[in-house]
Amino acid sequence: MFEIIDESKKQYMISLHLEEIRMALELKKHIDDQSRLFSQETLNKSCVDYLINLPRNLDKYADYEFCVDFEHIKYMAPNTKQRFLKWLQKLPNVKISHCKNFEHYEEIKKMGIGENDTLNYRSAFNDYGKKYIIDRCCDSQGHTTQTGTELGIYIDLKRIINDNIEMLRWCYVIAYDLNNYFSLVDDEPEKNNLFFCHTMNGSYIAGILSQLLGYNLVYVDHLGPYNKLNKVDFYKGKSRSEEFIIIADMICQGNEFLRAKNIVEYLGGTVKGSAGILKLDISNVLNPYQIKFFSINFTPEEAVNELGYSIRSKLCPDKCAECS
């Protein structure tokens, strides 16, 4: 379901961990176990039952390179090993990655299957994510903001947010990056980070991330271009001197992010990072703060050349070279 198929590179990428999490969500196993979904390390029978039917049309991909990414998967449920290994062996031009911690690694190596850790799902997602935004989320009709600023291209991220499958894929990648980063930099690993969200889209993203990573969240309603703050639902039961990750669907010029940061700090917290679907690096306003961002990034050059992005104000002449 979450394969990344790159037709230009002729690659077919499968993340075992993401497929297992998707199955756990469908079966609601994490609710009974009260577990952090991202900590799931066992490939269960229901997931193996799904995998053995991939790809749906094997002949179509006979000349593709298959990569099966084992990152975060260490174990298999009983009585599933033989079926899984048989499926793995039938894939054409198959490579495994991040498999050394898997309990049946040596058996896979004996099957003569190649290994290449540079072929992995997370890296493949960078190209996939940018292409998805360019092809499916850009509206050439443009948009005029509440402040009168004219955007040559309107990036409609609801086309991701309203698609349950895509939304889980993007949140998984965000959780992957957050998990990797904070497991390395946390001086107090037992201390929970908190999510801070200030838009409806941000709260939806934070809700999924909360299930994946087990972080609590704080919601402010509503901070944004309308310059209105209705309420602060600050997390109860913990000291306010906590560390927060600001969640937003998109960060563009950064002013809204700074307002969220100011509220967090006013209430006694510190901002440790920010995460979301997309960040356009078209402003220097956030540079002095050295905040770590977890999202798909477009440089100014990429925003112009790949997205066709432009920003005009009422001060721009009709034929402004910088905006055309």
PDB file of C-alpha atoms in Angstrom, residues 190-192 194 216 234-242 244:
ATOM      1  CA  GLU A 190      12.897   9.509  29.758  1.00  0.00           C
ATOM      2  CA  LYS A 191      11.592  13.065  29.365  1.00  0.00           C
ATOM      3  CA  ASN A 192       8.661  13.366  26.941  1.00  0.00           C
ATOM      4  CA  LEU A 194       5.300  17.744  23.575  1.00  0.00           C
ATOM      5  CA  ASN A 216       1.291  14.599  24.320  1.00  0.00           C
ATOM      6  CA  PHE A 234      -2.179  23.821  27.610  1.00  0.00           C
ATOM      7  CA  TYR A 235      -1.166  20.347  28.694  1.00  0.00           C
ATOM      8  CA  LYS A 236      -2.134  19.645  32.277  1.00  0.00           C
ATOM      9  CA  GLY A 237      -0.238  17.525  34.739  1.00  0.00           C
ATOM     10  CA  LYS A 238       3.308  18.448  33.744  1.00  0.00           C
ATOM     11  CA  SER A 239       5.568  21.355  34.490  1.00  0.00           C
ATOM     12  CA  ARG A 240       5.279  24.088  31.903  1.00  0.00           C
ATOM     13  CA  SER A 241       9.057  24.140  31.569  1.00  0.00           C
ATOM     14  CA  GLU A 242       8.825  21.471  28.872  1.00  0.00           C
ATOM     15  CA  PHE A 244       8.010  21.527  22.445  1.00  0.00           C
TER      16      PHE A 244
END
